[in-house]
Amino acid sequence: MTKYDYVKTRREDVVQYKESQLPMIKAFLKFGSRAQAKIFRLSKGRLMKSFLGGPVCLVTMTGAKTGKTRQIPLIHICDGENKVLVASCGGMPKNPVWYYNLKAHPQIKIMADGEEREYVARQVSDEEKAALWPLLVETYSDFDEYQARTDRNIPVFSCEPL
């Protein structure tokens, strides 16, 4: 079990996913994300702009394997001009697919607050993640629970406007 000093939630206080639950959780996330992305895009960000209290943006990226354009709604945190994205996937044991897309193709577009801008995404270091953590959990407290749930070091991206 990996423990991070900045994570305040204890693993024993978090409901763990059973292996048999993972396919259903993934299917729910995929279906929900597609629906939210469509409504968010069509409304230019006026509808479906939050998820469980966290502010949502629509990220347009290039698929790592297919090269196709992909759009996914993600919770984002503002850090000055930068947007911060967290590849939490609810604390699942594996990184979300979009993580690999950003690693392969870091130039992205983010639509937030009715405006779309181009960014370049960079995975932050462990030290930067620890420094950003209070801001992340202040904006969306479930991130702390997600990190406590998994042994995976949840990746965090800082997206700088171009």
mmCIF file of C-alpha atoms in Angstrom:
data_model
loop_
_atom_site.group_PDB
_atom_site.id
_atom_site.type_symbol
_atom_site.label_atom_id
_atom_site.label_comp_id
_atom_site.label_asym_id
_atom_site.label_seq_id
_atom_site.Cartn_x
_atom_site.Cartn_y
_atom_site.Cartn_z
ATOM 1 C CA MET A 1 0.000 0.000 0.000
ATOM 2 C CA THR A 2 1.401 3.346 -1.058
ATOM 3 C CA LYS A 3 0.822 6.276 1.271
ATOM 4 C CA TYR A 4 1.246 9.938 0.380
ATOM 5 C CA ASP A 5 1.840 12.456 3.177
ATOM 6 C CA TYR A 6 -0.466 15.048 1.612
ATOM 7 C CA VAL A 7 -3.467 12.675 1.364
ATOM 8 C CA LYS A 8 -5.576 13.098 4.494
ATOM 9 C CA THR A 9 -8.074 10.287 3.826
ATOM 10 C CA ARG A 10 -7.084 6.895 5.189
ATOM 11 C CA ARG A 11 -7.446 3.842 2.952
ATOM 12 C CA GLU A 12 -9.391 1.958 5.608
ATOM 13 C CA ASP A 13 -12.022 4.731 5.532
ATOM 14 C CA VAL A 14 -12.627 4.341 1.778
ATOM 15 C CA VAL A 15 -14.876 1.787 0.111
ATOM 16 C CA GLN A 16 -12.690 -0.399 -2.092
ATOM 17 C CA TYR A 17 -13.798 -1.495 -5.557
ATOM 18 C CA LYS A 18 -14.200 -5.220 -6.067
ATOM 19 C CA GLU A 19 -12.660 -6.655 -9.221
ATOM 20 C CA SER A 20 -16.129 -7.807 -10.330
ATOM 21 C CA GLN A 21 -17.428 -4.200 -10.102
ATOM 22 C CA LEU A 22 -14.788 -2.637 -12.362
ATOM 23 C CA PRO A 23 -16.408 -3.438 -15.767
ATOM 24 C CA MET A 24 -19.741 -1.924 -14.661
ATOM 25 C CA ILE A 25 -18.064 1.177 -13.209
ATOM 26 C CA LYS A 26 -16.053 1.665 -16.419
ATOM 27 C CA ALA A 27 -19.178 1.278 -18.571
ATOM 28 C CA PHE A 28 -21.069 3.795 -16.424
ATOM 29 C CA LEU A 29 -18.209 6.303 -16.637
ATOM 30 C CA LYS A 30 -17.931 5.865 -20.410
ATOM 31 C CA PHE A 31 -21.681 6.287 -21.014
ATOM 32 C CA GLY A 32 -21.973 9.207 -18.598
ATOM 33 C CA SER A 33 -18.946 10.961 -20.076
ATOM 34 C CA ARG A 34 -20.244 10.663 -23.633
ATOM 35 C CA ALA A 35 -23.633 12.078 -22.673
ATOM 36 C CA GLN A 36 -22.115 14.899 -20.646
ATOM 37 C CA ALA A 37 -19.626 15.773 -23.427
ATOM 38 C CA LYS A 38 -22.408 16.003 -26.011
ATOM 39 C CA ILE A 39 -24.643 18.210 -23.866
ATOM 40 C CA PHE A 40 -21.708 20.367 -22.721
ATOM 41 C CA ARG A 41 -20.506 20.859 -26.315
ATOM 42 C CA LEU A 42 -23.965 21.617 -27.749
ATOM 43 C CA SER A 43 -24.712 24.132 -24.981
ATOM 44 C CA LYS A 44 -21.232 25.701 -25.279
ATOM 45 C CA GLY A 45 -20.599 24.854 -21.636
ATOM 46 C CA ARG A 46 -23.802 26.298 -20.191
ATOM 47 C CA LEU A 47 -25.244 22.880 -19.253
ATOM 48 C CA MET A 48 -23.584 19.941 -17.475
ATOM 49 C CA LYS A 49 -20.762 22.208 -16.301
ATOM 50 C CA SER A 50 -20.245 20.416 -12.999
ATOM 51 C CA PHE A 51 -19.895 16.850 -11.768
ATOM 52 C CA LEU A 52 -20.586 16.105 -8.095
ATOM 53 C CA GLY A 53 -19.739 19.723 -7.337
ATOM 54 C CA GLY A 54 -16.519 19.829 -9.369
ATOM 55 C CA PRO A 55 -16.184 22.297 -12.272
ATOM 56 C CA VAL A 56 -16.175 20.534 -15.644
ATOM 57 C CA CYS A 57 -14.388 21.445 -18.846
ATOM 58 C CA LEU A 58 -14.413 19.687 -22.218
ATOM 59 C CA VAL A 59 -10.983 18.526 -23.328
ATOM 60 C CA THR A 60 -10.343 17.841 -27.016
ATOM 61 C CA MET A 61 -7.320 15.642 -27.641
ATOM 62 C CA THR A 62 -5.815 13.253 -30.157
ATOM 63 C CA GLY A 63 -6.045 9.519 -29.530
ATOM 64 C CA ALA A 64 -2.683 7.912 -28.767
ATOM 65 C CA LYS A 65 -3.301 4.813 -30.901
ATOM 66 C CA THR A 66 -5.929 5.948 -33.405
ATOM 67 C CA GLY A 67 -4.917 9.550 -34.040
ATOM 68 C CA LYS A 68 -8.639 10.401 -33.961
ATOM 69 C CA THR A 69 -10.026 13.458 -32.199
ATOM 70 C CA ARG A 70 -11.440 12.611 -28.786
ATOM 71 C CA GLN A 71 -13.500 14.771 -26.421
ATOM 72 C CA ILE A 72 -13.971 14.078 -22.755
ATOM 73 C CA PRO A 73 -15.482 16.071 -19.906
ATOM 74 C CA LEU A 74 -13.081 16.370 -16.986
ATOM 75 C CA ILE A 75 -13.035 18.183 -13.687
ATOM 76 C CA HIS A 76 -10.534 21.012 -13.925
ATOM 77 C CA ILE A 77 -8.914 23.337 -11.454
ATOM 78 C CA CYS A 78 -7.718 26.822 -12.317
ATOM 79 C CA ASP A 79 -4.157 27.599 -11.284
ATOM 80 C CA GLY A 80 -3.681 31.117 -12.572
ATOM 81 C CA GLU A 81 -3.912 30.910 -16.372
ATOM 82 C CA ASN A 82 -3.252 27.170 -16.287
ATOM 83 C CA LYS A 83 -5.826 24.406 -16.057
ATOM 84 C CA VAL A 84 -5.026 21.410 -13.876
ATOM 85 C CA LEU A 85 -6.415 17.982 -14.834
ATOM 86 C CA VAL A 86 -6.327 14.916 -12.592
ATOM 87 C CA ALA A 87 -6.268 11.409 -14.101
ATOM 88 C CA SER A 88 -8.067 9.940 -11.105
ATOM 89 C CA CYS A 89 -10.669 7.713 -12.771
ATOM 90 C CA GLY A 90 -12.368 7.508 -9.380
ATOM 91 C CA GLY A 91 -9.363 5.767 -7.835
ATOM 92 C CA MET A 92 -9.479 2.818 -10.232
ATOM 93 C CA PRO A 93 -6.373 0.611 -10.361
ATOM 94 C CA LYS A 94 -5.360 1.759 -13.882
ATOM 95 C CA ASN A 95 -4.926 5.164 -15.502
ATOM 96 C CA PRO A 96 -7.802 6.372 -17.677
ATOM 97 C CA VAL A 97 -7.330 6.077 -21.450
ATOM 98 C CA TRP A 98 -7.166 9.859 -21.825
ATOM 99 C CA TYR A 99 -3.951 9.856 -19.751
ATOM 100 C CA TYR A 100 -2.150 8.019 -22.580
ATOM 101 C CA ASN A 101 -3.624 10.387 -25.149
ATOM 102 C CA LEU A 102 -2.187 13.430 -23.331
ATOM 103 C CA LYS A 103 1.192 11.754 -22.882
ATOM 104 C CA ALA A 104 1.352 10.992 -26.628
ATOM 105 C CA HIS A 105 -0.194 14.266 -27.848
ATOM 106 C CA PRO A 106 0.089 17.046 -25.236
ATOM 107 C CA GLN A 107 -1.411 19.795 -27.432
ATOM 108 C CA ILE A 108 -5.084 19.987 -26.489
ATOM 109 C CA LYS A 109 -8.089 22.294 -26.496
ATOM 110 C CA ILE A 110 -10.061 23.022 -23.367
ATOM 111 C CA MET A 111 -13.562 24.514 -23.371
ATOM 112 C CA ALA A 112 -14.447 26.067 -20.033
ATOM 113 C CA ASP A 113 -16.677 28.948 -19.039
ATOM 114 C CA GLY A 114 -17.991 29.232 -22.617
ATOM 115 C CA GLU A 115 -14.506 29.735 -24.083
ATOM 116 C CA GLU A 116 -12.247 27.309 -25.928
ATOM 117 C CA ARG A 117 -8.455 27.750 -25.857
ATOM 118 C CA GLU A 118 -5.427 25.742 -26.885
ATOM 119 C CA TYR A 119 -3.102 24.372 -24.216
ATOM 120 C CA VAL A 120 -0.076 22.161 -23.863
ATOM 121 C CA ALA A 121 -0.335 19.545 -21.115
ATOM 122 C CA ARG A 122 2.581 18.524 -18.926
ATOM 123 C CA GLN A 123 2.504 15.865 -16.234
ATOM 124 C CA VAL A 124 3.658 17.468 -13.002
ATOM 125 C CA SER A 125 6.373 16.016 -10.779
ATOM 126 C CA ASP A 126 5.549 14.373 -7.469
ATOM 127 C CA GLU A 127 6.722 17.517 -5.669
ATOM 128 C CA GLU A 128 4.484 19.744 -7.800
ATOM 129 C CA LYS A 129 1.570 17.380 -7.208
ATOM 130 C CA ALA A 130 2.075 17.589 -3.438
ATOM 131 C CA ALA A 131 2.117 21.411 -3.662
ATOM 132 C CA LEU A 132 -1.045 21.450 -5.821
ATOM 133 C CA TRP A 133 -2.906 18.887 -3.690
ATOM 134 C CA PRO A 134 -4.520 21.360 -1.241
ATOM 135 C CA LEU A 135 -5.931 23.351 -4.204
ATOM 136 C CA LEU A 136 -7.161 20.157 -5.865
ATOM 137 C CA VAL A 137 -9.031 18.859 -2.802
ATOM 138 C CA GLU A 138 -10.357 22.333 -1.973
ATOM 139 C CA THR A 139 -11.993 22.384 -5.397
ATOM 140 C CA TYR A 140 -13.026 18.704 -5.480
ATOM 141 C CA SER A 141 -12.605 16.890 -2.164
ATOM 142 C CA ASP A 142 -13.163 13.407 -3.633
ATOM 143 C CA PHE A 143 -9.666 13.502 -5.179
ATOM 144 C CA ASP A 144 -8.298 12.749 -1.711
ATOM 145 C CA GLU A 145 -10.510 9.668 -1.426
ATOM 146 C CA TYR A 146 -9.541 8.522 -4.927
ATOM 147 C CA GLN A 147 -5.807 8.681 -4.130
ATOM 148 C CA ALA A 148 -6.386 6.837 -0.843
ATOM 149 C CA ARG A 149 -8.291 4.088 -2.693
ATOM 150 C CA THR A 150 -5.521 3.162 -5.131
ATOM 151 C CA ASP A 151 -1.839 2.252 -5.051
ATOM 152 C CA ARG A 152 -1.483 4.073 -8.371
ATOM 153 C CA ASN A 153 0.166 7.482 -8.101
ATOM 154 C CA ILE A 154 -2.662 9.434 -9.717
ATOM 155 C CA PRO A 155 -1.185 11.595 -12.487
ATOM 156 C CA VAL A 156 -1.796 15.346 -12.483
ATOM 157 C CA PHE A 157 -1.371 17.573 -15.555
ATOM 158 C CA SER A 158 -0.738 21.277 -15.685
ATOM 159 C CA CYS A 159 -2.072 22.711 -18.952
ATOM 160 C CA GLU A 160 -0.501 25.964 -20.060
ATOM 161 C CA PRO A 161 -2.259 28.176 -22.627
ATOM 162 C CA LEU A 162 -0.553 28.561 -25.993
#
